[in-house]
XYZ file of C-alpha atoms in Angstrom:
124
model
C 112.042 60.252 -31.015
C 110.617 60.388 -34.531
C 107.083 61.636 -34.907
C 105.451 60.246 -38.007
C 102.739 62.332 -39.539
C 100.715 59.237 -40.369
C 100.060 58.963 -36.653
C 99.607 62.609 -35.722
C 98.108 65.644 -37.369
C 99.621 69.104 -36.997
C 97.352 70.128 -34.128
C 98.214 66.969 -32.181
C 101.896 67.704 -32.760
C 101.458 71.238 -31.420
C 99.798 69.845 -28.283
C 102.470 67.150 -27.868
C 105.344 69.605 -28.206
C 103.832 72.017 -25.703
C 104.181 69.451 -22.928
C 107.781 68.432 -23.626
C 110.732 69.983 -21.817
C 113.105 71.903 -24.089
C 115.849 69.316 -23.512
C 113.601 66.607 -25.010
C 112.698 68.706 -28.049
C 116.300 68.505 -29.218
C 115.709 64.785 -29.806
C 112.398 65.042 -31.685
C 112.325 64.617 -35.452
C 109.277 64.890 -37.704
C 108.757 62.591 -40.677
C 105.903 63.736 -42.940
C 104.338 60.989 -45.004
C 103.873 62.995 -48.207
C 100.093 63.402 -48.081
C 98.839 66.554 -49.852
C 98.042 68.550 -46.663
C 101.714 68.380 -45.672
C 102.654 70.108 -48.921
C 100.572 73.235 -48.223
C 102.894 76.201 -47.689
C 101.385 77.177 -44.307
C 101.791 73.612 -43.015
C 105.347 73.463 -44.380
C 106.130 76.709 -42.572
C 104.664 75.412 -39.310
C 106.697 72.203 -39.569
C 109.902 74.180 -40.295
C 109.216 76.513 -37.352
C 108.418 73.666 -34.956
C 111.172 71.238 -35.948
C 113.724 73.495 -37.663
C 116.445 71.236 -39.079
C 114.897 68.049 -37.720
C 112.538 67.095 -40.533
C 112.978 63.837 -42.430
C 111.484 63.605 -45.926
C 109.337 66.038 -47.905
C 110.449 69.605 -47.272
C 113.028 68.527 -44.715
C 116.764 68.740 -44.469
C 117.076 64.931 -44.494
C 115.749 63.628 -47.810
C 113.722 60.461 -47.390
C 111.004 59.035 -49.641
C 107.591 58.667 -47.953
C 106.718 55.113 -47.036
C 110.324 53.975 -47.484
C 110.326 50.364 -46.265
C 113.979 50.137 -45.322
C 113.810 51.960 -41.975
C 110.135 52.653 -41.553
C 108.967 49.772 -39.340
C 106.490 52.146 -37.745
C 104.648 52.524 -41.048
C 105.027 48.932 -42.142
C 104.186 47.121 -38.941
C 103.236 49.244 -35.963
C 100.819 51.613 -37.690
C 99.095 48.639 -39.361
C 98.695 46.972 -35.985
C 97.312 50.142 -34.402
C 95.077 50.895 -37.404
C 93.415 47.457 -37.175
C 92.628 48.131 -33.512
C 91.413 51.691 -34.145
C 88.983 50.640 -36.870
C 87.873 47.291 -35.400
C 84.750 49.218 -34.420
C 84.424 52.247 -36.710
C 84.453 55.467 -34.664
C 81.370 57.656 -35.032
C 82.859 60.965 -33.883
C 86.233 62.701 -33.921
C 86.515 62.304 -30.143
C 85.767 58.597 -30.441
C 88.497 58.331 -33.107
C 90.953 60.066 -30.785
C 89.983 57.712 -27.967
C 90.410 54.666 -30.226
C 93.886 55.856 -31.284
C 94.920 56.520 -27.683
C 93.585 53.145 -26.519
C 95.171 51.283 -29.441
C 98.580 52.856 -28.807
C 98.315 52.115 -25.083
C 97.542 48.477 -25.892
C 100.860 47.993 -27.696
C 102.977 46.012 -25.282
C 106.468 47.084 -24.268
C 107.746 43.916 -25.954
C 106.237 44.942 -29.299
C 107.616 48.475 -28.940
C 111.042 47.041 -28.124
C 110.926 44.691 -31.123
C 109.989 47.539 -33.471
C 112.848 49.646 -32.078
C 115.269 46.722 -32.397
C 114.162 46.155 -35.996
C 114.818 49.798 -36.884
C 118.243 49.635 -35.215
C 119.159 46.445 -37.096
C 118.222 48.068 -40.412
C 120.337 51.140 -39.620
């Protein structure tokens, strides 16, 4: 599983990781998107502590340019699809934004998720 920072902020990541069994954490990678907050030393330290050697891109052990189109179907397609749904009706509060994101992600069909995964695999 690759967690893209464009989809989740650091606090959401902390909450997500807390609920995962240790065996699953071995398969989680973090891919920061290069936005300025991810370059702050305290955030960099948190990311290194949480993901250790499983960071792709800025500050990680696997060098990867942010927004790289060759393998990043999540950024190119899926996030755009989710973003359109999230902002179809602009959220008025942070909780409403969270709800919109959760609802938009839940509305992505298994077929779309499979196609995105297949696209990434074909590019690899």
